mmCIF file with all atom_site columns, C-alpha atoms in Angstrom:
data_model
loop_
_atom_site.group_PDB
_atom_site.id
_atom_site.type_symbol
_atom_site.label_atom_id
_atom_site.label_alt_id
_atom_site.label_comp_id
_atom_site.label_asym_id
_atom_site.label_entity_id
_atom_site.label_seq_id
_atom_site.pdbx_PDB_ins_code
_atom_site.Cartn_x
_atom_site.Cartn_y
_atom_site.Cartn_z
_atom_site.occupancy
_atom_site.B_iso_or_equiv
_atom_site.pdbx_formal_charge
_atom_site.auth_seq_id
_atom_site.auth_comp_id
_atom_site.auth_asym_id
_atom_site.auth_atom_id
_atom_site.pdbx_PDB_model_num
ATOM 1   C CA . SER A 1 1   ? -201.932 84.732  -99.017  1.00 35.00 ? 1   SER A CA 1
ATOM 2   C CA . GLN A 1 2   ? -200.635 83.621  -95.681  1.00 42.00 ? 2   GLN A CA 1
ATOM 3   C CA . GLN A 1 3   ? -198.913 80.521  -94.414  1.00 56.00 ? 3   GLN A CA 1
ATOM 4   C CA . GLY A 1 4   ? -201.545 78.023  -93.365  1.00 64.00 ? 4   GLY A CA 1
ATOM 5   C CA . GLU A 1 5   ? -204.624 78.875  -95.375  1.00 75.00 ? 5   GLU A CA 1
ATOM 6   C CA . GLU A 1 6   ? -207.635 76.644  -95.009  1.00 79.00 ? 6   GLU A CA 1
ATOM 7   C CA . ASP A 1 7   ? -210.526 76.046  -97.330  1.00 77.00 ? 7   ASP A CA 1
ATOM 8   C CA . PRO A 1 8   ? -213.410 76.086  -97.447  1.00 78.00 ? 8   PRO A CA 1
ATOM 9   C CA . GLN A 1 9   ? -213.951 78.931  -95.016  1.00 85.00 ? 9   GLN A CA 1
ATOM 10  C CA . ALA A 1 10  ? -217.241 77.430  -93.912  1.00 89.00 ? 10  ALA A CA 1
ATOM 11  C CA . LEU A 1 11  ? -218.704 73.971  -94.227  1.00 92.00 ? 11  LEU A CA 1
ATOM 12  C CA . SER A 1 12  ? -222.172 72.745  -93.287  1.00 94.00 ? 12  SER A CA 1
ATOM 13  C CA . ILE A 1 13  ? -222.987 69.044  -93.350  1.00 94.00 ? 13  ILE A CA 1
ATOM 14  C CA . GLN A 1 14  ? -225.504 66.588  -91.986  1.00 96.00 ? 14  GLN A CA 1
ATOM 15  C CA . GLU A 1 15  ? -224.646 64.417  -89.015  1.00 96.00 ? 15  GLU A CA 1
ATOM 16  C CA . GLY A 1 16  ? -223.138 61.157  -90.216  1.00 96.00 ? 16  GLY A CA 1
ATOM 17  C CA . GLU A 1 17  ? -221.537 62.667  -93.303  1.00 96.00 ? 17  GLU A CA 1
ATOM 18  C CA . ASN A 1 18  ? -217.811 63.091  -93.748  1.00 96.00 ? 18  ASN A CA 1
ATOM 19  C CA . ALA A 1 19  ? -216.162 66.502  -93.580  1.00 95.00 ? 19  ALA A CA 1
ATOM 20  C CA . THR A 1 20  ? -213.034 67.317  -95.548  1.00 95.00 ? 20  THR A CA 1
ATOM 21  C CA . MET A 1 21  ? -211.031 70.446  -94.838  1.00 94.00 ? 21  MET A CA 1
ATOM 22  C CA . ASN A 1 22  ? -207.929 71.567  -96.680  1.00 94.00 ? 22  ASN A CA 1
ATOM 23  C CA . CYS A 1 23  ? -204.923 73.623  -95.734  1.00 93.00 ? 23  CYS A CA 1
ATOM 24  C CA . SER A 1 24  ? -202.165 75.074  -97.885  1.00 92.00 ? 24  SER A CA 1
ATOM 25  C CA . TYR A 1 25  ? -198.893 76.514  -96.729  1.00 90.00 ? 25  TYR A CA 1
ATOM 26  C CA . LYS A 1 26  ? -195.988 78.301  -98.328  1.00 88.00 ? 26  LYS A CA 1
ATOM 27  C CA . THR A 1 27  ? -192.680 77.511  -96.682  1.00 86.00 ? 27  THR A CA 1
ATOM 28  C CA . SER A 1 28  ? -190.925 74.259  -95.862  1.00 87.00 ? 28  SER A CA 1
ATOM 29  C CA . ILE A 1 29  ? -192.175 72.641  -92.694  1.00 88.00 ? 29  ILE A CA 1
ATOM 30  C CA . ASN A 1 30  ? -191.120 70.017  -90.190  1.00 87.00 ? 30  ASN A CA 1
ATOM 31  C CA . ASN A 1 31  ? -194.678 69.248  -89.245  1.00 90.00 ? 31  ASN A CA 1
ATOM 32  C CA . LEU A 1 32  ? -198.218 70.473  -89.623  1.00 92.00 ? 32  LEU A CA 1
ATOM 33  C CA . GLN A 1 33  ? -200.786 70.509  -86.861  1.00 93.00 ? 33  GLN A CA 1
ATOM 34  C CA . TRP A 1 34  ? -204.560 70.681  -86.753  1.00 94.00 ? 34  TRP A CA 1
ATOM 35  C CA . TYR A 1 35  ? -206.458 72.289  -83.901  1.00 94.00 ? 35  TYR A CA 1
ATOM 36  C CA . ARG A 1 36  ? -210.116 72.597  -83.023  1.00 95.00 ? 36  ARG A CA 1
ATOM 37  C CA . GLN A 1 37  ? -211.723 75.554  -81.300  1.00 93.00 ? 37  GLN A CA 1
ATOM 38  C CA . ASN A 1 38  ? -215.224 75.418  -79.963  1.00 91.00 ? 38  ASN A CA 1
ATOM 39  C CA . SER A 1 39  ? -217.061 78.718  -79.892  1.00 85.00 ? 39  SER A CA 1
ATOM 40  C CA . GLY A 1 40  ? -215.637 80.978  -77.212  1.00 80.00 ? 40  GLY A CA 1
ATOM 41  C CA . ARG A 1 41  ? -213.161 78.380  -76.015  1.00 84.00 ? 41  ARG A CA 1
ATOM 42  C CA . GLY A 1 42  ? -209.479 77.592  -76.270  1.00 86.00 ? 42  GLY A CA 1
ATOM 43  C CA . LEU A 1 43  ? -207.731 75.454  -78.845  1.00 91.00 ? 43  LEU A CA 1
ATOM 44  C CA . VAL A 1 44  ? -207.560 71.708  -78.619  1.00 92.00 ? 44  VAL A CA 1
ATOM 45  C CA . HIS A 1 45  ? -204.724 69.925  -80.381  1.00 92.00 ? 45  HIS A CA 1
ATOM 46  C CA . LEU A 1 46  ? -206.086 67.252  -82.695  1.00 95.00 ? 46  LEU A CA 1
ATOM 47  C CA . ILE A 1 47  ? -203.197 65.761  -84.585  1.00 95.00 ? 47  ILE A CA 1
ATOM 48  C CA . LEU A 1 48  ? -199.637 66.426  -85.721  1.00 93.00 ? 48  LEU A CA 1
ATOM 49  C CA . ILE A 1 49  ? -198.248 65.053  -88.960  1.00 95.00 ? 49  ILE A CA 1
ATOM 50  C CA . ARG A 1 50  ? -194.528 65.204  -89.669  1.00 93.00 ? 50  ARG A CA 1
ATOM 51  C CA . SER A 1 51  ? -193.047 66.164  -93.007  1.00 93.00 ? 51  SER A CA 1
ATOM 52  C CA . ASN A 1 52  ? -191.914 62.600  -93.659  1.00 94.00 ? 52  ASN A CA 1
ATOM 53  C CA . GLU A 1 53  ? -195.412 61.212  -93.094  1.00 96.00 ? 53  GLU A CA 1
ATOM 54  C CA . ARG A 1 54  ? -198.091 61.082  -95.753  1.00 96.00 ? 54  ARG A CA 1
ATOM 55  C CA . GLU A 1 55  ? -201.086 60.012  -93.725  1.00 97.00 ? 55  GLU A CA 1
ATOM 56  C CA . LYS A 1 56  ? -202.037 59.707  -90.092  1.00 97.00 ? 56  LYS A CA 1
ATOM 57  C CA . HIS A 1 57  ? -205.129 58.491  -88.276  1.00 96.00 ? 57  HIS A CA 1
ATOM 58  C CA . SER A 1 58  ? -206.574 59.256  -84.887  1.00 94.00 ? 58  SER A CA 1
ATOM 59  C CA . GLY A 1 59  ? -210.022 57.884  -84.154  1.00 96.00 ? 59  GLY A CA 1
ATOM 60  C CA . ARG A 1 60  ? -212.403 59.431  -86.684  1.00 97.00 ? 60  ARG A CA 1
ATOM 61  C CA . LEU A 1 61  ? -209.719 61.817  -87.924  1.00 97.00 ? 61  LEU A CA 1
ATOM 62  C CA . ARG A 1 62  ? -207.554 61.223  -90.943  1.00 97.00 ? 62  ARG A CA 1
ATOM 63  C CA . VAL A 1 63  ? -204.881 63.697  -91.941  1.00 98.00 ? 63  VAL A CA 1
ATOM 64  C CA . THR A 1 64  ? -202.872 63.663  -95.129  1.00 97.00 ? 64  THR A CA 1
ATOM 65  C CA . LEU A 1 65  ? -199.843 65.715  -96.042  1.00 97.00 ? 65  LEU A CA 1
ATOM 66  C CA . ASP A 1 66  ? -198.524 66.378  -99.541  1.00 96.00 ? 66  ASP A CA 1
ATOM 67  C CA . THR A 1 67  ? -195.257 68.265  -99.219  1.00 94.00 ? 67  THR A CA 1
ATOM 68  C CA . SER A 1 68  ? -194.872 68.538  -103.004 1.00 94.00 ? 68  SER A CA 1
ATOM 69  C CA . LYS A 1 69  ? -198.119 70.508  -103.161 1.00 94.00 ? 69  LYS A CA 1
ATOM 70  C CA . LYS A 1 70  ? -197.616 72.104  -99.747  1.00 94.00 ? 70  LYS A CA 1
ATOM 71  C CA . SER A 1 71  ? -201.058 71.020  -98.672  1.00 94.00 ? 71  SER A CA 1
ATOM 72  C CA . SER A 1 72  ? -202.784 68.989  -96.015  1.00 95.00 ? 72  SER A CA 1
ATOM 73  C CA . SER A 1 73  ? -206.294 67.733  -95.543  1.00 96.00 ? 73  SER A CA 1
ATOM 74  C CA . LEU A 1 74  ? -208.270 66.822  -92.455  1.00 96.00 ? 74  LEU A CA 1
ATOM 75  C CA . LEU A 1 75  ? -211.052 64.305  -92.852  1.00 97.00 ? 75  LEU A CA 1
ATOM 76  C CA . ILE A 1 76  ? -213.603 63.772  -90.105  1.00 97.00 ? 76  ILE A CA 1
ATOM 77  C CA . THR A 1 77  ? -215.615 60.645  -90.731  1.00 97.00 ? 77  THR A CA 1
ATOM 78  C CA . ALA A 1 78  ? -219.145 59.973  -89.479  1.00 97.00 ? 78  ALA A CA 1
ATOM 79  C CA . SER A 1 79  ? -219.481 63.511  -88.188  1.00 96.00 ? 79  SER A CA 1
ATOM 80  C CA . ARG A 1 80  ? -221.417 64.330  -85.040  1.00 96.00 ? 80  ARG A CA 1
ATOM 81  C CA . ALA A 1 81  ? -223.118 67.509  -83.888  1.00 95.00 ? 81  ALA A CA 1
ATOM 82  C CA . ALA A 1 82  ? -220.362 67.803  -81.273  1.00 95.00 ? 82  ALA A CA 1
ATOM 83  C CA . ASP A 1 83  ? -217.828 68.226  -84.090  1.00 97.00 ? 83  ASP A CA 1
ATOM 84  C CA . THR A 1 84  ? -219.283 71.671  -84.746  1.00 96.00 ? 84  THR A CA 1
ATOM 85  C CA . ALA A 1 85  ? -216.338 74.013  -84.225  1.00 96.00 ? 85  ALA A CA 1
ATOM 86  C CA . SER A 1 86  ? -213.659 75.989  -86.014  1.00 93.00 ? 86  SER A CA 1
ATOM 87  C CA . TYR A 1 87  ? -210.685 74.036  -87.300  1.00 94.00 ? 87  TYR A CA 1
ATOM 88  C CA . PHE A 1 88  ? -207.246 75.515  -87.826  1.00 93.00 ? 88  PHE A CA 1
ATOM 89  C CA . CYS A 1 89  ? -204.095 74.219  -89.390  1.00 93.00 ? 89  CYS A CA 1
ATOM 90  C CA . ALA A 1 90  ? -200.838 75.528  -88.000  1.00 92.00 ? 90  ALA A CA 1
ATOM 91  C CA . THR A 1 91  ? -197.210 75.197  -88.922  1.00 91.00 ? 91  THR A CA 1
ATOM 92  C CA . PRO A 1 92  ? -194.207 75.909  -86.719  1.00 87.00 ? 92  PRO A CA 1
ATOM 93  C CA . THR A 1 93  ? -191.921 78.529  -88.196  1.00 81.00 ? 93  THR A CA 1
ATOM 94  C CA . GLY A 1 94  ? -188.436 79.526  -87.254  1.00 76.00 ? 94  GLY A CA 1
ATOM 95  C CA . ALA A 1 95  ? -186.124 78.077  -84.689  1.00 71.00 ? 95  ALA A CA 1
ATOM 96  C CA . ASN A 1 96  ? -188.514 78.926  -81.886  1.00 67.00 ? 96  ASN A CA 1
ATOM 97  C CA . SER A 1 97  ? -191.465 76.930  -83.206  1.00 78.00 ? 97  SER A CA 1
ATOM 98  C CA . LYS A 1 98  ? -193.940 79.751  -83.046  1.00 87.00 ? 98  LYS A CA 1
ATOM 99  C CA . LEU A 1 99  ? -197.077 78.561  -84.773  1.00 90.00 ? 99  LEU A CA 1
ATOM 100 C CA . THR A 1 100 ? -198.524 80.276  -87.799  1.00 90.00 ? 100 THR A CA 1
ATOM 101 C CA . PHE A 1 101 ? -202.258 79.723  -88.085  1.00 90.00 ? 101 PHE A CA 1
ATOM 102 C CA . GLY A 1 102 ? -204.692 80.052  -90.919  1.00 86.00 ? 102 GLY A CA 1
ATOM 103 C CA . LYS A 1 103 ? -207.984 81.861  -90.496  1.00 84.00 ? 103 LYS A CA 1
ATOM 104 C CA . GLY A 1 104 ? -209.791 78.624  -89.840  1.00 89.00 ? 104 GLY A CA 1
ATOM 105 C CA . ILE A 1 105 ? -212.729 76.679  -91.184  1.00 92.00 ? 105 ILE A CA 1
ATOM 106 C CA . THR A 1 106 ? -216.097 76.880  -89.492  1.00 92.00 ? 106 THR A CA 1
ATOM 107 C CA . LEU A 1 107 ? -217.716 73.457  -89.514  1.00 95.00 ? 107 LEU A CA 1
ATOM 108 C CA . SER A 1 108 ? -221.408 73.106  -88.704  1.00 96.00 ? 108 SER A CA 1
ATOM 109 C CA . VAL A 1 109 ? -222.806 69.619  -88.294  1.00 96.00 ? 109 VAL A CA 1
ATOM 110 C CA . ARG A 1 110 ? -226.591 69.559  -88.406  1.00 94.00 ? 110 ARG A CA 1
ATOM 111 C CA . PRO A 1 111 ? -228.255 66.943  -86.205  1.00 90.00 ? 111 PRO A CA 1
ATOM 112 C CA . ASN B 2 1   ? -201.713 66.992  -64.495  1.00 53.00 ? 1   ASN B CA 1
ATOM 113 C CA . ALA B 2 2   ? -203.549 70.263  -64.830  1.00 71.00 ? 2   ALA B CA 1
ATOM 114 C CA . GLY B 2 3   ? -203.572 71.879  -68.219  1.00 90.00 ? 3   GLY B CA 1
ATOM 115 C CA . VAL B 2 4   ? -202.508 75.394  -69.074  1.00 94.00 ? 4   VAL B CA 1
ATOM 116 C CA . MET B 2 5   ? -204.283 77.848  -66.823  1.00 95.00 ? 5   MET B CA 1
ATOM 117 C CA . GLN B 2 6   ? -205.149 81.390  -67.737  1.00 96.00 ? 6   GLN B CA 1
ATOM 118 C CA . ASN B 2 7   ? -206.815 84.055  -65.694  1.00 96.00 ? 7   ASN B CA 1
ATOM 119 C CA . PRO B 2 8   ? -208.897 85.980  -65.763  1.00 97.00 ? 8   PRO B CA 1
ATOM 120 C CA . ARG B 2 9   ? -211.086 84.321  -68.369  1.00 95.00 ? 9   ARG B CA 1
ATOM 121 C CA . HIS B 2 10  ? -212.822 87.602  -69.112  1.00 96.00 ? 10  HIS B CA 1
ATOM 122 C CA . LEU B 2 11  ? -211.485 91.094  -68.516  1.00 98.00 ? 11  LEU B CA 1
ATOM 123 C CA . VAL B 2 12  ? -213.212 94.400  -69.124  1.00 98.00 ? 12  VAL B CA 1
ATOM 124 C CA . ARG B 2 13  ? -211.173 97.582  -69.155  1.00 98.00 ? 13  ARG B CA 1
ATOM 125 C CA . ARG B 2 14  ? -211.840 101.177 -70.073  1.00 97.00 ? 14  ARG B CA 1
ATOM 126 C CA . ARG B 2 15  ? -209.608 102.959 -72.537  1.00 97.00 ? 15  ARG B CA 1
ATOM 127 C CA . GLY B 2 16  ? -206.378 104.043 -70.885  1.00 97.00 ? 16  GLY B CA 1
ATOM 128 C CA . GLN B 2 17  ? -206.392 101.412 -68.160  1.00 98.00 ? 17  GLN B CA 1
ATOM 129 C CA . GLU B 2 18  ? -203.920 98.564  -67.801  1.00 98.00 ? 18  GLU B CA 1
ATOM 130 C CA . ALA B 2 19  ? -204.659 94.916  -68.486  1.00 98.00 ? 19  ALA B CA 1
ATOM 131 C CA . ARG B 2 20  ? -202.712 92.062  -66.889  1.00 98.00 ? 20  ARG B CA 1
ATOM 132 C CA . LEU B 2 21  ? -203.180 88.587  -68.253  1.00 98.00 ? 21  LEU B CA 1
ATOM 133 C CA . ARG B 2 22  ? -201.735 85.575  -66.459  1.00 98.00 ? 22  ARG B CA 1
ATOM 134 C CA . CYS B 2 23  ? -200.696 82.182  -67.744  1.00 97.00 ? 23  CYS B CA 1
ATOM 135 C CA . SER B 2 24  ? -199.536 79.174  -65.771  1.00 96.00 ? 24  SER B CA 1
ATOM 136 C CA . PRO B 2 25  ? -198.001 76.556  -68.068  1.00 95.00 ? 25  PRO B CA 1
ATOM 137 C CA . MET B 2 26  ? -198.478 72.861  -67.714  1.00 93.00 ? 26  MET B CA 1
ATOM 138 C CA . LYS B 2 27  ? -196.363 71.218  -65.065  1.00 90.00 ? 27  LYS B CA 1
ATOM 139 C CA . GLY B 2 28  ? -192.900 70.544  -66.396  1.00 86.00 ? 28  GLY B CA 1
ATOM 140 C CA . HIS B 2 29  ? -193.226 73.012  -69.270  1.00 89.00 ? 29  HIS B CA 1
ATOM 141 C CA . SER B 2 30  ? -190.731 75.850  -69.328  1.00 88.00 ? 30  SER B CA 1
ATOM 142 C CA . HIS B 2 31  ? -191.661 77.360  -72.688  1.00 92.00 ? 31  HIS B CA 1
ATOM 143 C CA . VAL B 2 32  ? -194.570 79.777  -73.033  1.00 95.00 ? 32  VAL B CA 1
ATOM 144 C CA . TYR B 2 33  ? -196.077 81.331  -76.136  1.00 95.00 ? 33  TYR B CA 1
ATOM 145 C CA . TRP B 2 34  ? -198.658 84.115  -76.271  1.00 97.00 ? 34  TRP B CA 1
ATOM 146 C CA . TYR B 2 35  ? -201.047 84.491  -79.205  1.00 97.00 ? 35  TYR B CA 1
ATOM 147 C CA . ARG B 2 36  ? -203.777 86.984  -79.970  1.00 97.00 ? 36  ARG B CA 1
ATOM 148 C CA . GLN B 2 37  ? -206.997 86.202  -81.814  1.00 94.00 ? 37  GLN B CA 1
ATOM 149 C CA . LEU B 2 38  ? -209.030 89.033  -83.249  1.00 88.00 ? 38  LEU B CA 1
ATOM 150 C CA . PRO B 2 39  ? -212.704 88.382  -84.083  1.00 81.00 ? 39  PRO B CA 1
ATOM 151 C CA . GLU B 2 40  ? -213.148 86.069  -87.074  1.00 76.00 ? 40  GLU B CA 1
ATOM 152 C CA . GLU B 2 41  ? -209.385 85.662  -87.398  1.00 79.00 ? 41  GLU B CA 1
ATOM 153 C CA . GLY B 2 42  ? -206.840 82.968  -86.723  1.00 82.00 ? 42  GLY B CA 1
ATOM 154 C CA . LEU B 2 43  ? -204.315 83.225  -83.947  1.00 91.00 ? 43  LEU B CA 1
ATOM 155 C CA . LYS B 2 44  ? -201.304 85.479  -84.363  1.00 94.00 ? 44  LYS B CA 1
ATOM 156 C CA . PHE B 2 45  ? -198.059 84.891  -82.539  1.00 95.00 ? 45  PHE B CA 1
ATOM 157 C CA . MET B 2 46  ? -196.989 87.602  -80.119  1.00 96.00 ? 46  MET B CA 1
ATOM 158 C CA . VAL B 2 47  ? -194.120 86.473  -77.929  1.00 96.00 ? 47  VAL B CA 1
ATOM 159 C CA . TYR B 2 48  ? -192.178 83.397  -76.862  1.00 94.00 ? 48  TYR B CA 1
ATOM 160 C CA . LEU B 2 49  ? -190.593 83.153  -73.428  1.00 94.00 ? 49  LEU B CA 1
ATOM 161 C CA . GLN B 2 50  ? -188.590 80.763  -71.355  1.00 92.00 ? 50  GLN B CA 1
ATOM 162 C CA . LYS B 2 51  ? -188.089 81.175  -67.648  1.00 88.00 ? 51  LYS B CA 1
ATOM 163 C CA . GLU B 2 52  ? -186.743 84.692  -67.035  1.00 88.00 ? 52  GLU B CA 1
ATOM 164 C CA . ASN B 2 53  ? -186.017 85.246  -70.732  1.00 93.00 ? 53  ASN B CA 1
ATOM 165 C CA . ILE B 2 54  ? -187.841 86.706  -73.701  1.00 94.00 ? 54  ILE B CA 1
ATOM 166 C CA . ILE B 2 55  ? -186.703 84.644  -76.655  1.00 92.00 ? 55  ILE B CA 1
ATOM 167 C CA . ASP B 2 56  ? -188.781 86.027  -79.513  1.00 93.00 ? 56  ASP B CA 1
ATOM 168 C CA . GLU B 2 57  ? -191.022 89.074  -79.304  1.00 94.00 ? 57  GLU B CA 1
ATOM 169 C CA . SER B 2 58  ? -191.308 89.681  -83.026  1.00 92.00 ? 58  SER B CA 1
ATOM 170 C CA . GLY B 2 59  ? -195.121 89.605  -82.879  1.00 93.00 ? 59  GLY B CA 1
ATOM 171 C CA . MET B 2 60  ? -195.488 92.095  -80.065  1.00 95.00 ? 60  MET B CA 1
ATOM 172 C CA . PRO B 2 61  ? -196.598 95.648  -80.794  1.00 94.00 ? 61  PRO B CA 1
ATOM 173 C CA . LYS B 2 62  ? -193.679 97.970  -80.132  1.00 90.00 ? 62  LYS B CA 1
ATOM 174 C CA . GLU B 2 63  ? -195.514 100.092 -77.603  1.00 94.00 ? 63  GLU B CA 1
ATOM 175 C CA . ARG B 2 64  ? -197.718 99.409  -74.579  1.00 97.00 ? 64  ARG B CA 1
ATOM 176 C CA . PHE B 2 65  ? -197.249 95.609  -74.639  1.00 97.00 ? 65  PHE B CA 1
ATOM 177 C CA . SER B 2 66  ? -194.803 93.700  -72.474  1.00 97.00 ? 66  SER B CA 1
ATOM 178 C CA . ALA B 2 67  ? -194.415 90.141  -71.288  1.00 97.00 ? 67  ALA B CA 1
ATOM 179 C CA . GLU B 2 68  ? -192.492 88.331  -68.598  1.00 96.00 ? 68  GLU B CA 1
ATOM 180 C CA . PHE B 2 69  ? -192.029 84.828  -67.289  1.00 95.00 ? 69  PHE B CA 1
ATOM 181 C CA . PRO B 2 70  ? -190.368 85.062  -63.888  1.00 92.00 ? 70  PRO B CA 1
ATOM 182 C CA . LYS B 2 71  ? -188.488 82.302  -62.169  1.00 89.00 ? 71  LYS B CA 1
ATOM 183 C CA . GLU B 2 72  ? -191.435 81.836  -59.837  1.00 89.00 ? 72  GLU B CA 1
ATOM 184 C CA . GLY B 2 73  ? -195.043 82.370  -60.773  1.00 92.00 ? 73  GLY B CA 1
ATOM 185 C CA . PRO B 2 74  ? -197.026 82.662  -63.961  1.00 95.00 ? 74  PRO B CA 1
ATOM 186 C CA . SER B 2 75  ? -196.184 84.373  -67.192  1.00 97.00 ? 75  SER B CA 1
ATOM 187 C CA . ILE B 2 76  ? -197.719 87.829  -67.463  1.00 98.00 ? 76  ILE B CA 1
ATOM 188 C CA . LEU B 2 77  ? -198.815 89.691  -70.564  1.00 98.00 ? 77  LEU B CA 1
ATOM 189 C CA . ARG B 2 78  ? -199.245 93.334  -69.727  1.00 98.00 ? 78  ARG B CA 1
ATOM 190 C CA . ILE B 2 79  ? -201.022 95.888  -71.881  1.00 98.00 ? 79  ILE B CA 1
ATOM 191 C CA . GLN B 2 80  ? -200.733 99.477  -70.791  1.00 97.00 ? 80  GLN B CA 1
ATOM 192 C CA . GLN B 2 81  ? -203.144 102.262 -71.748  1.00 98.00 ? 81  GLN B CA 1
ATOM 193 C CA . VAL B 2 82  ? -205.475 99.890  -73.539  1.00 98.00 ? 82  VAL B CA 1
ATOM 194 C CA . VAL B 2 83  ? -207.351 100.998 -76.656  1.00 97.00 ? 83  VAL B CA 1
ATOM 195 C CA . ARG B 2 84  ? -210.458 99.522  -78.252  1.00 95.00 ? 84  ARG B CA 1
ATOM 196 C CA . GLY B 2 85  ? -208.340 97.753  -80.849  1.00 94.00 ? 85  GLY B CA 1
ATOM 197 C CA . ASP B 2 86  ? -206.780 95.660  -78.088  1.00 96.00 ? 86  ASP B CA 1
ATOM 198 C CA . SER B 2 87  ? -210.106 93.875  -77.635  1.00 96.00 ? 87  SER B CA 1
ATOM 199 C CA . ALA B 2 88  ? -209.368 90.267  -78.524  1.00 96.00 ? 88  ALA B CA 1
ATOM 200 C CA . ALA B 2 89  ? -208.875 86.812  -77.112  1.00 96.00 ? 89  ALA B CA 1
ATOM 201 C CA . TYR B 2 90  ? -205.377 86.231  -75.791  1.00 97.00 ? 90  TYR B CA 1
ATOM 202 C CA . PHE B 2 91  ? -204.163 82.661  -75.638  1.00 97.00 ? 91  PHE B CA 1
ATOM 203 C CA . CYS B 2 92  ? -201.193 81.216  -73.895  1.00 96.00 ? 92  CYS B CA 1
ATOM 204 C CA . ALA B 2 93  ? -199.602 77.930  -74.915  1.00 95.00 ? 93  ALA B CA 1
ATOM 205 C CA . SER B 2 94  ? -196.866 75.924  -73.301  1.00 93.00 ? 94  SER B CA 1
ATOM 206 C CA . SER B 2 95  ? -194.510 73.203  -74.389  1.00 89.00 ? 95  SER B CA 1
ATOM 207 C CA . PRO B 2 96  ? -191.732 71.238  -72.741  1.00 83.00 ? 96  PRO B CA 1
ATOM 208 C CA . GLY B 2 97  ? -189.244 72.447  -75.332  1.00 73.00 ? 97  GLY B CA 1
ATOM 209 C CA . SER B 2 98  ? -188.898 74.347  -78.560  1.00 59.00 ? 98  SER B CA 1
ATOM 210 C CA . SER B 2 99  ? -188.420 71.335  -80.762  1.00 63.00 ? 99  SER B CA 1
ATOM 211 C CA . GLN B 2 100 ? -191.457 72.082  -82.909  1.00 56.00 ? 100 GLN B CA 1
ATOM 212 C CA . GLU B 2 101 ? -193.674 69.701  -81.039  1.00 72.00 ? 101 GLU B CA 1
ATOM 213 C CA . THR B 2 102 ? -197.200 70.173  -79.820  1.00 82.00 ? 102 THR B CA 1
ATOM 214 C CA . GLN B 2 103 ? -198.147 73.304  -77.952  1.00 88.00 ? 103 GLN B CA 1
ATOM 215 C CA . TYR B 2 104 ? -200.864 73.027  -75.331  1.00 90.00 ? 104 TYR B CA 1
ATOM 216 C CA . PHE B 2 105 ? -203.250 75.933  -75.192  1.00 93.00 ? 105 PHE B CA 1
ATOM 217 C CA . GLY B 2 106 ? -205.035 77.521  -72.302  1.00 94.00 ? 106 GLY B CA 1
ATOM 218 C CA . PRO B 2 107 ? -208.694 78.579  -72.424  1.00 93.00 ? 107 PRO B CA 1
ATOM 219 C CA . GLY B 2 108 ? -207.782 82.164  -73.218  1.00 95.00 ? 108 GLY B CA 1
ATOM 220 C CA . THR B 2 109 ? -208.524 85.554  -71.729  1.00 97.00 ? 109 THR B CA 1
ATOM 221 C CA . ARG B 2 110 ? -211.132 87.584  -73.528  1.00 96.00 ? 110 ARG B CA 1
ATOM 222 C CA . LEU B 2 111 ? -210.317 91.255  -73.193  1.00 97.00 ? 111 LEU B CA 1
ATOM 223 C CA . LEU B 2 112 ? -212.977 93.836  -73.890  1.00 97.00 ? 112 LEU B CA 1
ATOM 224 C CA . VAL B 2 113 ? -211.979 97.479  -73.958  1.00 97.00 ? 113 VAL B CA 1
ATOM 225 C CA . LEU B 2 114 ? -214.851 99.896  -73.560  1.00 96.00 ? 114 LEU B CA 1
#
């Protein structure tokens, strides 16, 4: 399996529900980042959590990081139809900070 | 402050032609990364450049692909003699440094090889 693997691969929920997405990684990291990609568009940076942080909030987003389990979760509360997108976790690797992405999670929020 | 700009947004080429993809980083950013996204896949790193220097090209195919980031002007990703397998979305990202901070992505160039 690759660095930065998300699960589930696809998630369908009703508007107003919470969405939880998970990411696992293999190597040591300095930080982990979550991005959103709307269909046919570029990536939007959502949140960065550093290796010495356990939890971080940004609006309706909550990210946790468990370095002992090499995993992170992204929680979107009170989801909206506009949250429909693909979500990727990414970790910088090497001295040059190139990002390694997972395959992404496709979130569908039904109105 | 304009974001990362990429052009063209869509590019159609026939097999054997050349494709040139351009990326203008955010103002004040001197570090550029190129990534490729195949259908239903995540992004894969291709190359990392600073002004006038290729720093890491470990993700670039050995043949037909090249990249540059001149002192003046945008970064260019060049694909010679394109093949159908080159069809993908190519994203550029920029950052002010290489200190493992946030990278800001452009909207991508979607290349279709007929």
